[in-house]
Every structure is written in C-alpha cells, then in structure tokens.
Coordinates of C-alpha atoms in Angstrom, one line a residue:
Chain P
X1 CA 117.1 186.5 72.4
X2 CA 116.9 190.2 73.1
X3 CA 116.8 191.0 76.8
X4 CA 114.3 193.8 76.3
X5 CA 113.9 197.4 75.8
X6 CA 114.9 198.9 79.1
X7 CA 113.8 202.5 79.4
X8 CA 115.0 204.5 76.5
X9 CA 114.8 202.8 73.1
X10 CA 114.3 206.2 71.6
X11 CA 111.4 206.8 69.3
X12 CA 109.7 203.5 68.3
X13 CA 109.3 202.8 64.6
X14 CA 105.7 203.8 64.1
X15 CA 103.7 202.4 61.2
X16 CA 100.5 204.1 60.0
X17 CA 97.5 202.4 58.5
X18 CA 97.2 201.8 54.7
X19 CA 94.7 204.0 52.8
X20 CA 92.1 201.3 52.5
X21 CA 90.4 202.0 55.8
X22 CA 90.1 205.7 55.0
X23 CA 88.5 204.8 51.6
X24 CA 86.2 202.3 53.2
X25 CA 85.0 204.7 55.9
X26 CA 84.6 207.7 53.5
X27 CA 82.7 205.6 51.0
X28 CA 80.3 204.4 53.6
X29 CA 79.9 207.9 55.0
X30 CA 79.3 209.3 51.5
X31 CA 76.8 206.6 50.8
X32 CA 74.7 207.0 54.0
X33 CA 74.9 210.8 53.9
X34 CA 73.7 210.9 50.3
X35 CA 70.9 208.4 51.1
X36 CA 69.7 210.4 54.1
X37 CA 70.0 213.7 52.2
X38 CA 67.8 212.4 49.4
X39 CA 65.3 210.8 51.7
X40 CA 65.0 213.9 53.9
X41 CA 64.8 216.2 50.9
X42 CA 62.2 214.1 49.1
X43 CA 60.0 213.6 52.2
X44 CA 60.0 217.2 53.3
X45 CA 59.7 218.4 49.8
X46 CA 56.6 216.3 49.1
X47 CA 54.9 216.6 52.5
X48 CA 55.6 220.2 53.6
X49 CA 56.7 222.2 50.7
X50 CA 59.5 222.4 48.0
X51 CA 61.5 225.0 50.0
X52 CA 61.8 222.5 52.9
X53 CA 63.7 220.1 50.7
X54 CA 66.8 222.3 51.4
X55 CA 66.9 220.8 54.9
X56 CA 68.4 217.7 53.3
X57 CA 71.6 219.8 52.8
X58 CA 72.1 219.4 56.6
X59 CA 73.2 215.8 55.9
X60 CA 75.6 217.0 53.3
X61 CA 77.2 219.4 55.8
X62 CA 77.3 216.6 58.4
X63 CA 79.0 214.5 55.7
X64 CA 81.7 217.1 55.0
X65 CA 82.4 217.3 58.8
X66 CA 82.5 213.6 59.1
X67 CA 84.8 213.4 56.0
X68 CA 87.3 215.6 57.9
X69 CA 86.9 213.7 61.2
X70 CA 87.5 210.4 59.6
X71 CA 90.6 211.6 58.0
X72 CA 92.0 212.9 61.3
X73 CA 91.0 209.7 63.1
X74 CA 92.6 207.6 60.4
X75 CA 95.9 209.5 60.6
X76 CA 95.9 209.1 64.4
X77 CA 96.0 205.3 64.2
X78 CA 99.5 203.8 64.3
X79 CA 101.4 200.9 65.7
X80 CA 105.0 199.9 66.5
X81 CA 106.5 196.5 67.0
X82 CA 109.2 196.8 69.5
X83 CA 111.6 194.2 70.8
X84 CA 109.4 193.1 73.7
X85 CA 106.0 194.6 73.1
X86 CA 103.5 196.0 70.7
X87 CA 102.5 199.6 70.9
X88 CA 99.2 200.9 69.5
X89 CA 98.3 204.6 69.5
X90 CA 95.1 206.2 68.4
X91 CA 92.5 209.0 68.9
X92 CA 92.6 212.7 68.2
X93 CA 90.5 214.2 71.0
X94 CA 90.5 211.1 73.2
X95 CA 94.0 209.8 72.9
X96 CA 94.9 206.3 73.8
X97 CA 98.1 204.3 73.8
X98 CA 98.2 200.7 74.6
X99 CA 101.3 198.5 75.3
X100 CA 100.9 194.8 75.2
X101 CA 104.0 192.7 76.1
X102 CA 104.4 189.8 73.7
X103 CA 104.6 187.3 76.4
X104 CA 101.2 188.3 77.7
X105 CA 99.3 187.5 74.5
X106 CA 96.8 184.6 74.8
X107 CA 95.4 184.8 71.4
X108 CA 95.9 186.8 68.2
X109 CA 92.9 187.0 65.8
X110 CA 92.6 188.3 62.3
X111 CA 89.0 189.1 61.2
X112 CA 87.6 190.4 58.0
X113 CA 83.9 191.2 57.4
X114 CA 82.2 191.3 54.0
X115 CA 82.6 195.0 53.5
X116 CA 86.2 194.9 54.7
X117 CA 87.0 192.0 52.3
X118 CA 85.5 194.0 49.4
X119 CA 88.0 196.7 50.2
X120 CA 90.8 194.2 50.7
X121 CA 91.2 194.8 54.5
X122 CA 91.5 192.8 57.7
X123 CA 91.7 193.7 61.4
X124 CA 94.0 192.3 64.0
X125 CA 92.9 191.8 67.6
X126 CA 95.1 190.8 70.5
X127 CA 93.7 189.2 73.6
X128 CA 95.4 188.9 76.9
X129 CA 94.2 187.4 80.2
X130 CA 92.8 190.9 81.0
X131 CA 89.4 191.6 79.4
X132 CA 90.1 195.3 79.6
X133 CA 93.0 195.1 77.2
X134 CA 91.8 196.9 74.1
X135 CA 94.4 196.1 71.5
X136 CA 92.9 196.2 68.0
X137 CA 94.4 197.3 64.7
X138 CA 91.7 197.8 62.1
X139 CA 92.1 198.2 58.3
X140 CA 95.3 196.3 57.7
X141 CA 96.2 194.8 54.3
X142 CA 95.5 191.0 54.7
X143 CA 99.1 190.1 54.0
X144 CA 100.4 192.5 56.6
X145 CA 97.7 191.3 59.1
X146 CA 98.8 187.7 58.6
X147 CA 102.5 188.5 58.8
X148 CA 101.8 190.4 62.1
X149 CA 99.7 187.6 63.4
X150 CA 102.4 185.0 62.8
X151 CA 105.1 187.1 64.2
X152 CA 103.2 188.0 67.3
X153 CA 102.1 184.4 67.9
X154 CA 105.8 183.3 67.5
X155 CA 107.0 186.0 69.8
X156 CA 104.3 185.3 72.3
X157 CA 105.2 181.6 72.4
X158 CA 108.9 182.4 72.8
X159 CA 108.2 184.8 75.7
X160 CA 105.2 183.2 77.1
X161 CA 104.6 183.5 80.9
X162 CA 101.9 182.3 83.2
X163 CA 99.3 184.4 84.8
Chain D
X1 CA 93.3 155.8 88.9
X2 CA 90.6 155.1 91.4
X3 CA 87.2 156.6 90.8
X4 CA 85.4 157.8 93.8
X5 CA 81.8 158.7 94.6
X6 CA 80.5 161.6 96.6
X7 CA 79.2 161.2 100.2
X8 CA 76.0 159.1 100.4
X9 CA 74.2 162.0 102.0
X10 CA 74.3 163.8 98.7
X11 CA 71.1 162.2 97.2
X12 CA 69.1 163.3 100.2
X13 CA 70.4 166.8 99.8
X14 CA 69.9 166.8 96.0
X15 CA 66.4 165.5 96.3
X16 CA 65.5 168.3 98.7
X17 CA 66.0 171.0 96.1
X18 CA 63.2 169.9 93.7
X19 CA 60.9 168.9 96.5
X20 CA 61.3 172.4 98.1
X21 CA 60.8 173.9 94.6
X22 CA 57.5 172.0 94.2
X23 CA 56.3 173.1 97.6
X24 CA 57.3 176.6 96.8
X25 CA 55.4 176.6 93.5
X26 CA 52.3 175.2 95.3
X27 CA 52.5 177.8 98.0
X28 CA 52.8 180.5 95.3
X29 CA 49.8 179.3 93.4
X30 CA 48.0 179.6 96.8
X31 CA 44.2 179.1 96.6
X32 CA 44.3 177.4 93.2
X33 CA 46.5 174.6 94.5
X34 CA 44.4 174.5 97.7
X35 CA 41.2 174.0 95.6
X36 CA 42.9 171.4 93.5
X37 CA 44.0 169.6 96.6
X38 CA 40.6 169.7 98.2
X39 CA 39.2 167.9 95.1
X40 CA 41.4 164.9 95.9
X41 CA 40.5 162.3 98.4
X42 CA 42.9 161.6 101.3
X43 CA 44.5 158.4 100.0
X44 CA 45.0 160.0 96.6
X45 CA 46.8 162.9 98.3
X46 CA 49.0 160.5 100.1
X47 CA 49.8 158.7 96.9
X48 CA 50.6 162.0 95.2
X49 CA 53.0 162.9 98.0
X50 CA 54.7 159.6 98.0
X51 CA 55.0 159.8 94.2
X52 CA 56.6 163.2 94.3
X53 CA 59.1 162.1 97.0
X54 CA 59.8 158.9 95.1
X55 CA 60.4 160.6 91.8
X56 CA 62.8 163.1 93.2
X57 CA 64.4 160.6 95.5
X58 CA 65.2 158.4 92.5
X59 CA 66.5 161.5 90.7
X60 CA 68.7 162.3 93.7
X61 CA 70.0 158.7 93.9
X62 CA 70.7 158.4 90.2
X63 CA 72.5 161.8 90.1
X64 CA 74.6 160.6 93.0
X65 CA 75.2 157.1 91.5
X66 CA 76.4 158.6 88.2
X67 CA 78.8 161.2 89.6
X68 CA 82.4 160.1 90.0
X69 CA 85.6 161.9 90.5
X70 CA 89.2 160.9 90.3
X71 CA 92.5 162.6 90.9
X72 CA 95.3 161.8 88.4
X73 CA 98.8 163.1 88.3
X74 CA 97.9 166.2 86.4
X75 CA 94.1 166.5 86.5
X76 CA 91.0 166.2 88.6
X77 CA 88.3 164.4 86.5
X78 CA 84.6 164.8 87.3
X79 CA 82.2 162.6 85.4
X80 CA 78.5 163.2 85.9
X81 CA 75.1 163.0 84.3
X82 CA 72.7 160.2 83.3
X83 CA 71.1 161.6 80.2
X84 CA 73.5 164.4 79.4
X85 CA 77.0 163.2 80.1
X86 CA 79.5 165.7 81.2
X87 CA 83.2 165.0 81.9
X88 CA 85.3 167.9 83.3
X89 CA 89.0 167.6 83.4
X90 CA 90.5 170.3 85.6
X91 CA 94.3 170.8 85.2
X92 CA 95.8 171.0 88.6
X93 CA 98.5 173.4 87.6
X94 CA 95.8 175.9 86.7
X95 CA 94.0 175.6 89.9
X96 CA 93.7 179.0 91.5
X97 CA 92.1 178.0 94.8
X98 CA 90.3 175.2 96.5
X99 CA 87.6 176.2 99.0
X100 CA 85.8 174.0 101.5
X101 CA 82.5 175.4 102.4
X102 CA 80.2 174.0 105.1
X103 CA 76.7 175.5 104.9
X104 CA 74.7 175.3 108.1
X105 CA 72.6 172.3 107.0
X106 CA 75.7 170.5 105.9
X107 CA 77.5 171.3 109.1
X108 CA 74.7 169.6 111.1
X109 CA 75.2 166.4 109.0
X110 CA 79.0 166.5 108.9
X111 CA 79.5 167.0 105.2
X112 CA 81.2 169.8 103.2
X113 CA 81.4 170.9 99.6
X114 CA 84.6 171.6 97.7
X115 CA 84.7 174.5 95.2
X116 CA 87.5 174.5 92.5
X117 CA 88.5 177.9 91.1
X118 CA 90.0 177.8 87.6
X119 CA 90.6 180.8 85.4
X120 CA 88.2 181.4 82.7
X121 CA 85.2 179.4 83.9
X122 CA 82.2 181.4 85.1
X123 CA 80.5 178.3 86.4
X124 CA 82.7 177.0 89.2
X125 CA 83.0 173.2 89.5
X126 CA 81.9 171.9 92.8
X127 CA 82.1 168.6 94.5
X128 CA 79.0 168.5 96.7
X129 CA 79.0 166.8 99.1
X130 CA 81.9 165.0 100.6
X131 CA 82.5 163.8 104.1
X132 CA 84.1 166.5 106.1
X133 CA 87.4 164.6 106.7
X134 CA 87.4 163.5 103.1
X135 CA 86.9 167.0 101.8
X136 CA 89.8 168.4 103.8
X137 CA 92.1 165.5 102.8
X138 CA 91.1 165.8 99.1
X139 CA 91.8 169.6 99.3
X140 CA 95.2 169.0 100.7
X141 CA 96.0 166.4 98.1
X142 CA 94.9 168.6 95.2
X143 CA 96.9 171.5 96.5
X144 CA 100.0 169.4 97.1
X145 CA 99.7 167.9 93.6
X146 CA 99.1 171.4 92.1
X147 CA 102.2 172.5 93.9
X148 CA 104.2 169.8 92.1
X149 CA 104.6 167.1 94.8
X150 CA 104.7 163.5 93.6
X151 CA 101.3 161.7 94.0
X152 CA 102.4 159.3 96.8
X153 CA 104.0 162.1 98.6
X154 CA 101.0 164.3 98.1
X155 CA 98.7 161.7 99.8
X156 CA 101.3 161.1 102.6
X157 CA 101.8 164.8 103.3
X158 CA 98.1 165.3 103.8
X159 CA 97.1 168.6 105.3
X160 CA 100.1 170.9 105.3
X161 CA 101.1 172.3 108.7
X162 CA 99.8 175.7 109.3
X163 CA 100.7 178.7 111.4
X164 CA 98.2 181.3 112.5
X165 CA 99.0 184.8 111.3
X166 CA 96.0 186.7 112.3
X167 CA 92.7 186.3 114.0
X168 CA 89.9 189.0 114.1
X169 CA 88.1 189.2 117.4
X170 CA 84.3 189.5 117.1
X171 CA 84.3 192.7 119.1
X172 CA 86.8 194.3 116.7
X173 CA 84.7 193.2 113.8
X174 CA 81.5 194.7 115.4
X175 CA 83.3 198.0 116.2
X176 CA 84.6 198.2 112.6
X177 CA 81.1 197.7 111.2
X178 CA 79.7 200.4 113.5
X179 CA 82.4 202.7 112.4
X180 CA 81.9 202.2 108.7
X181 CA 79.9 204.9 106.8
X182 CA 78.6 202.4 104.2
X183 CA 76.7 200.5 106.9
X184 CA 75.1 203.8 108.2
X185 CA 74.3 204.8 104.6
X186 CA 72.6 201.5 104.0
X187 CA 70.7 201.8 107.3
X188 CA 69.6 205.4 106.6
X189 CA 68.6 204.5 103.1
X190 CA 66.7 201.5 104.3
X191 CA 64.7 203.7 106.8
X192 CA 64.3 206.8 104.7
X193 CA 63.4 205.3 101.3
X194 CA 60.2 203.4 102.3
X195 CA 58.9 206.5 104.2
X196 CA 59.7 208.6 101.1
X197 CA 57.9 206.2 98.8
X198 CA 54.9 206.2 101.3
X199 CA 54.8 210.0 101.3
X200 CA 55.0 210.2 97.5
X201 CA 52.6 207.4 96.7
X202 CA 50.5 207.6 99.9
X203 CA 50.2 203.8 99.6
X204 CA 51.6 201.7 102.4
X205 CA 51.8 198.8 100.1
X206 CA 54.3 200.5 97.8
X207 CA 56.4 201.3 100.9
X208 CA 56.4 197.6 101.9
X209 CA 57.4 196.6 98.3
X210 CA 60.4 199.0 98.4
X211 CA 61.2 198.0 102.0
X212 CA 61.8 194.3 101.2
X213 CA 64.7 194.7 98.8
X214 CA 66.1 197.5 101.0
X215 CA 65.9 195.2 104.0
X216 CA 67.9 192.6 102.0
X217 CA 70.6 195.2 101.3
X218 CA 70.8 196.4 104.8
X219 CA 71.0 192.9 106.1
X220 CA 73.8 192.0 103.7
X221 CA 75.7 195.2 104.7
X222 CA 75.4 194.7 108.4
X223 CA 74.4 191.3 109.9
X224 CA 75.2 189.3 106.8
X225 CA 78.7 190.8 106.7
X226 CA 79.1 190.1 110.4
X227 CA 78.1 186.5 110.1
X228 CA 80.4 185.8 107.1
X229 CA 83.4 187.6 108.6
X230 CA 82.9 186.3 112.1
X231 CA 85.9 184.6 113.6
X232 CA 88.1 185.4 110.7
X233 CA 91.4 183.6 110.8
X234 CA 94.4 183.8 108.5
X235 CA 97.0 181.1 108.7
X236 CA 100.0 180.4 106.6
X237 CA 100.9 177.0 105.3
X238 CA 103.3 175.9 102.5
X239 CA 100.3 175.5 100.1
X240 CA 99.3 179.1 100.5
X241 CA 97.3 181.3 102.9
X242 CA 94.4 179.7 104.6
X243 CA 91.3 181.7 105.4
X244 CA 88.7 180.4 107.8
X245 CA 85.6 182.3 108.6
X246 CA 81.9 182.4 109.1
X247 CA 79.5 181.9 112.0
X248 CA 76.7 179.8 110.5
X249 CA 78.3 178.7 107.2
X250 CA 82.0 178.0 107.8
X251 CA 84.2 178.6 104.8
X252 CA 87.7 177.4 104.4
X253 CA 89.6 179.0 101.6
X254 CA 93.1 178.8 100.3
X255 CA 95.0 181.4 98.3
X256 CA 97.9 179.8 96.6
X257 CA 101.1 181.9 96.6
X258 CA 101.8 183.8 93.4
X259 CA 98.2 183.8 92.2
X260 CA 97.3 187.2 93.6
X261 CA 96.8 189.8 90.9
X262 CA 95.8 192.8 93.0
X263 CA 95.8 193.7 96.6
X264 CA 93.5 196.5 97.7
X265 CA 93.9 198.3 101.0
X266 CA 90.7 200.0 102.1
X267 CA 90.8 202.7 104.7
X268 CA 87.3 204.1 105.5
X269 CA 87.2 207.6 107.0
X270 CA 86.3 206.6 110.6
X271 CA 88.8 203.8 110.7
X272 CA 91.8 206.1 110.0
X273 CA 91.9 207.5 113.5
X274 CA 92.7 204.1 115.0
X275 CA 94.7 203.2 111.9
X276 CA 92.6 200.1 111.0
X277 CA 92.5 198.8 107.4
X278 CA 90.6 196.2 105.4
X279 CA 92.5 194.2 102.8
X280 CA 90.9 192.8 99.7
X281 CA 92.3 190.6 97.0
X282 CA 91.8 189.9 93.4
X283 CA 92.7 186.3 92.3
X284 CA 92.1 185.4 88.7
X285 CA 89.2 182.9 88.5
X286 CA 88.3 183.1 92.2
X287 CA 85.4 184.7 94.0
X288 CA 87.3 185.2 97.2
X289 CA 87.6 188.9 97.8
X290 CA 88.5 189.6 101.4
X291 CA 91.8 188.8 102.9
X292 CA 91.5 190.6 106.2
X293 CA 88.1 192.2 107.1
X294 CA 89.7 194.5 109.7
X295 CA 93.1 194.8 111.4
X296 CA 95.6 197.2 112.5
X297 CA 97.9 198.5 109.8
X298 CA 101.0 196.7 111.0
X299 CA 99.2 193.4 111.3
X300 CA 97.6 193.8 107.9
X301 CA 100.9 194.7 106.3
X302 CA 102.4 191.6 107.8
X303 CA 99.8 189.4 106.1
X304 CA 100.2 191.2 102.8
X305 CA 103.9 190.6 103.0
X306 CA 103.1 186.8 102.8
X307 CA 101.0 187.4 99.7
X308 CA 103.4 189.7 98.0
X309 CA 106.8 188.6 99.2
X310 CA 109.6 191.1 99.1
X311 CA 107.3 194.2 98.8
X312 CA 108.0 196.9 101.3
X313 CA 104.6 198.6 101.8
X314 CA 105.6 201.0 104.5
X315 CA 108.4 202.1 102.2
X316 CA 106.2 203.2 99.3
X317 CA 106.2 206.9 98.9
X318 CA 103.1 208.3 97.2
X319 CA 103.2 211.3 95.0
X320 CA 100.0 213.2 94.5
X321 CA 98.6 214.7 91.3
X322 CA 99.9 218.0 90.1
X323 CA 97.5 220.6 91.6
X324 CA 97.6 223.2 88.8
X325 CA 96.0 220.9 86.2
X326 CA 94.1 218.4 88.3
X327 CA 91.9 220.7 90.3
X328 CA 90.0 221.6 87.1
X329 CA 89.6 218.1 85.8
X330 CA 88.3 216.5 88.9
X331 CA 87.4 219.1 91.5
X332 CA 87.8 218.3 95.2
X333 CA 88.5 214.6 94.7
X334 CA 91.7 215.2 92.8
X335 CA 93.5 215.4 96.1
X336 CA 92.8 211.7 96.7
X337 CA 94.8 210.5 93.7
X338 CA 98.3 209.3 94.3
X339 CA 100.8 206.9 92.8
X340 CA 103.8 205.0 94.1
X341 CA 106.2 202.8 92.3
X342 CA 108.7 200.4 93.6
X343 CA 110.9 197.8 91.8
X344 CA 108.2 195.2 92.7
X345 CA 104.8 196.9 92.5
X346 CA 102.6 199.6 90.9
X347 CA 100.4 201.2 93.6
X348 CA 97.7 203.7 92.9
X349 CA 95.5 205.4 95.5
X350 CA 92.1 207.1 95.1
X351 CA 89.2 208.3 97.2
X352 CA 89.1 210.9 100.0
X353 CA 86.4 209.7 102.4
X354 CA 87.2 206.0 101.9
X355 CA 90.8 205.8 100.8
X356 CA 91.6 202.8 98.6
X357 CA 95.1 201.8 97.6
X358 CA 95.5 199.2 94.9
X359 CA 98.7 197.4 94.5
X360 CA 99.7 195.3 91.4
X361 CA 102.9 193.4 91.2
X362 CA 104.7 194.3 87.9
X363 CA 104.8 190.6 87.0
X364 CA 101.0 190.5 86.9
X365 CA 100.5 193.4 84.5
X366 CA 98.9 192.2 81.2
X367 CA 98.8 195.4 79.3
X368 CA 99.4 199.1 80.0
X369 CA 97.2 201.9 78.5
X370 CA 97.6 205.7 78.4
X371 CA 94.4 207.7 77.9
X372 CA 93.9 211.4 77.7
X373 CA 90.7 213.3 77.0
X374 CA 90.5 216.8 75.4
X375 CA 89.9 218.6 78.8
X376 CA 92.7 216.7 80.5
X377 CA 95.0 217.5 77.7
X378 CA 94.2 221.2 78.0
X379 CA 95.2 220.9 81.6
X380 CA 98.3 218.9 80.9
X381 CA 97.3 215.7 82.7
X382 CA 96.7 212.1 81.6
X383 CA 95.7 208.7 83.1
X384 CA 97.6 205.5 83.0
X385 CA 95.7 202.2 83.3
X386 CA 97.3 198.9 84.2
X387 CA 95.2 195.8 83.3
X388 CA 95.5 192.6 85.3
X389 CA 94.4 189.0 84.7
X390 CA 91.6 189.1 87.3
X391 CA 89.6 191.3 84.9
X392 CA 90.6 194.3 87.0
X393 CA 92.2 197.6 86.0
X394 CA 94.2 199.8 88.3
X395 CA 94.3 203.4 87.2
X396 CA 96.7 206.1 88.1
X397 CA 94.6 209.1 87.4
X398 CA 95.7 212.6 86.7
X399 CA 99.5 212.3 86.3
X400 CA 101.4 215.1 84.5
X401 CA 101.3 214.4 80.8
X402 CA 105.0 213.9 80.3
X403 CA 105.3 211.8 83.4
X404 CA 102.4 209.6 82.2
X405 CA 103.9 209.1 78.7
X406 CA 107.2 208.0 80.3
X407 CA 105.3 205.8 82.8
X408 CA 103.6 203.9 80.0
X409 CA 106.9 202.8 78.6
X410 CA 108.7 202.2 81.9
X411 CA 105.8 200.2 83.2
X412 CA 105.8 198.0 80.1
X413 CA 109.5 197.4 80.5
X414 CA 109.2 196.7 84.2
X415 CA 106.4 194.3 83.5
X416 CA 108.4 192.1 81.2
X417 CA 111.6 192.2 83.1
X418 CA 109.8 191.4 86.3
X419 CA 107.9 188.5 84.8
X420 CA 111.2 186.8 83.9
X421 CA 111.9 186.4 87.5
X422 CA 108.4 185.4 88.7
X423 CA 107.8 182.1 90.2
X424 CA 106.6 179.1 88.2
X425 CA 103.0 177.9 88.2
X426 CA 103.9 174.8 90.1
X427 CA 105.4 176.8 93.0
X428 CA 107.1 174.0 94.9
X429 CA 109.1 172.8 91.9
X430 CA 111.8 175.4 92.1
X431 CA 113.9 176.4 95.0
X432 CA 112.1 179.3 96.6
X433 CA 113.7 181.5 99.2
X434 CA 110.3 182.8 100.6
X435 CA 108.7 179.4 101.4

C-alpha cells in the first residue's frame, strides 16, 4: 500500500465535470426565465398598458447573466483522486477547496433526482464524522459516480481509522 | 449474562414526575380547577387523590419492573418498556464517557444516575437510578471492559486507582467569576433591559416579563456556574481523567484518553494579568465541556498534557496574520488571529478581549477546507478550516493566500500520517508508553 503523499506530489490530476450538469442548469434557467418573462409581460401588458410589457425583458437580461454565471461556476468545479485523499475544488468568487482523507469517510452516497436522471446525471456525497465536511460532487455521469463510490468505499475500508 | 434491575427507589422517583406534572397543570388552570374541586365532596376528593397516586405509582412500579440491564463482553444492553419495547445495545468500544450524576434529591436518598455517552445519539442513554456504590462499580466495570480488560479482571479491578492532578479552591472560582466580563455583561443586561422596556412601554408588567428570562440568564452565568463548578477536581486514573464537581448536584465524569477532539484554552481579558486560563474540551458524543474552570497557566498545561500526551503547549510559536491584507478584511480584530503548527497539533487563536486558542491533534482531523471570498482574495488572504468529529470546526483565519493553499495540502498529509500512529479504540490493548 502507498504510504501517502507527503508534501509535494506536484499538481494533482484534476478532473472537471461532464457537460450534462451545464446543460441541465442552463435548460432549467432558460425555462424559468422564459416563463417569468412571458408572465410578467402578459400581466403588465394587459393590466397597465402594452408599453409596460417590455419590462418582461428584464427576465431575459437576468437569464443571459445567469447563463454566463452558470458557465463559470460549472468550469470551477473539479476533483482529484490522490493517493490518500480526495480533493474537491469549486467556486468562482467564493472559492472553496476540500480535502477528505479516504480513511475518514464514514459513508459514500450516490443520489440522483428525477430531473438529474432525465439528463443522465448523478451526484456523489461523502460523509465523515464531522457534520461540517461539505464534500459533494454534483453532475457526474452515473457510471463514473458508481466507479468513484466503489473506489472510495474500498479505499476508505483499507485505510479506515477510528474517531 | 446476568440481567439486573435498577434501584428500588426508582419507581418512587419515576412516579413523582407525572404527579408533579398533574399538580402543575392544576395550579396553572387556577380558578377553574378550584371551582371543579369545590364541586366535589370531601371523600370524593380523597378518592381522586388516591386514584391519581395509585395510577402513577403503578406506572412507576411497572416501568421499574420492566427495565433490565446487563453487561456482556462487548455490549451494555438495556431492555425497557411495557407496551413499547425498546432494547438498546451499546457497544463498549464506542463508549465516549460514562458519567455518574447525583442530583440533590438523589443525593439525599443515596442513589445516582449513570449517563452513557456514545457518538451519534442525540438522546443519551441513562440508567436512573442505581445505588451509589453500584453506580460507581458499574461505571468502573464498563470503563475497564471498554478499555479491553477481560470480564473477570474488569470486575476484580473495580474502581481504578486515581491520583489528584488539580483542585480549584472555591475562593479562586469566585474571584475568577468576578473578574470575567461575561458575568458583568449578563448582570448589566439583566438590570438595564427591564428598565429600558419599562421606559419604552411604560408598563411595569412588560418589564417583569422581560426580567424573568433575564434573571434566568444572569443566574446561569453567575450563581449557577459557581454551583456547578464548585469544588472542581481533576484526577488521573488509567481509565481516563476524572472530573468531580458541583455543590448541590455532584457530577462525576470521565474523559477516556484519546477521545478528545479539540482542546480550547480561554483567556478572558481580566484574567490575563494573573495568567489564569479556563480549559474547555470537545469530546465526540459527549456533553461535557469544561476540563478546568480556572487555573494558573502552568497547572492547566499540566492537565492538558494528560489529555494530549506528547504535545508541548509552551513550545508552540504562534504567527499572526499578515497585516497588509488582513486589516482591511477584518478591521481591529485581525490582530487576534494567529496560527501555530507542531508535529502533533494544529492550534488556531482568535479574539482580542477574550482570547481563545483551539488545539486539534492532527489525528482527529476529519477533513480540511480552504475558503476565500472575493474581498479576501483581493487582499491576498484566505481561511483554512479543520473539521473534527465533535461537530466542531477550527478555523485559521486570514492566512496569506499562498501559505493557506500550502497549509491545506500539508494538513491533509499530516492528518493521515498522524492517524496511522494514533492509539486504538480499546486503549489498554496495546503497549502504551504514556499510561
């Protein structure tokens, strides 16, 4: 068994998220923005005056902004499996990096909601004895999520330690 | 495996609770209950009273009769319930602490209750009540078995011998409370707030309504604290540190070695002149918080050395946050942040008035996180959080960004190499140089 990555292992092998999550989020955003834009436009157009219907365009602008933000956020998500721990990095403005040693994992869960399933996605969540540990990888391809789950569970068992 | 019952006093004590609740409800209903009572004739009243006592007495008796406990090689089994059966099997090697508490009423009747701390359960299992001697013996047996002794040996060993490490004199405790700003703040708040409410609402009743909870808070911060921390004794025994304290309710707690997740050293402003400190603990699954309510720094460090063996606290050298960036992220208070690392522990300090130093052994680190907001990034600083099993997080705030990024990886590496050398859960099963 490897003894561990002591200090400098160099750059870890980062893996980004597959495109599914980006598509899912952008589809949802487009759907809701279009709905709100039409609703606002119709409501104001009918109740106040036709010119006011243009306010609905506000939602379209918000949608474009959100489109860009979602893209940036999606690009920021990445994870790396190292010899002894899992590294997750995310966030554009509020950056966060989490390291969870394999031996500390209590439970690895793969979840997939109805919308996620429609887009062929699954999320992976790691739990340690600390509730504050926030180690989640959303939007993985189910096969990859399952591979990761099995690997992490096996590694966790091999290196397990008490509390 | 011999099943045992609780102390025969238990049904009396159990029956008291619903009887007191009934009386309480009657008192709250006030005049309606009084009118209802007046309608009844004297013998009928007597019959009602006897009925109430009988019903709850039988309830108390049955709940006692159907509660059994047994100690096996690996588990403590508690079987309880008449209608709703409940069987709890508590794994001894997961036992975090066993506390004997003797509330005032129980002290008068010579019984005690045993509380079992296990990770992950919110509701703590209790054995209430046992005879005082029996409780102490059972506690010793449980801890000895949890430590990995053979069953016969565990019974024979009985109470492990103990050596007193520290005792807090009542005078010292009183002085420390007088010198703490929190107590004065609670007092000042308790006096000012009702007057303020009175002045605002010009209704004395509103003032009384605010006064009552305030009085509760002031009581808890002053007299209540004095009563619980009175005659605080820390002793060392092979099954862990023993804490004995309390004036009216005596509590007898044990902290098994190797179960401490975080040690917090608190130095309030006014204590620093005389170099006194308070030491708090975080143990996973345990409610015990205080290790030493007040002591001189040297004495406190000597006690901490028992909890975290091999850690040189006096040798920790703290480095502050970089002043160029930090002063714009957290004005004034940035000066309080500092971090020290040793081969054994991660120690972060914060606070200026009341200085708190939190110490986590590397072996207890569950995960490490690096966070950086936009403003902090513009100033070139970042925070590193270390999560522990006691649902606590220790944060080293405002480190230089490059240092923080390096710290994240180093800390993760330290945490898993340090864990490999940590002691086993059954701490007596391996040769241990510290014991």
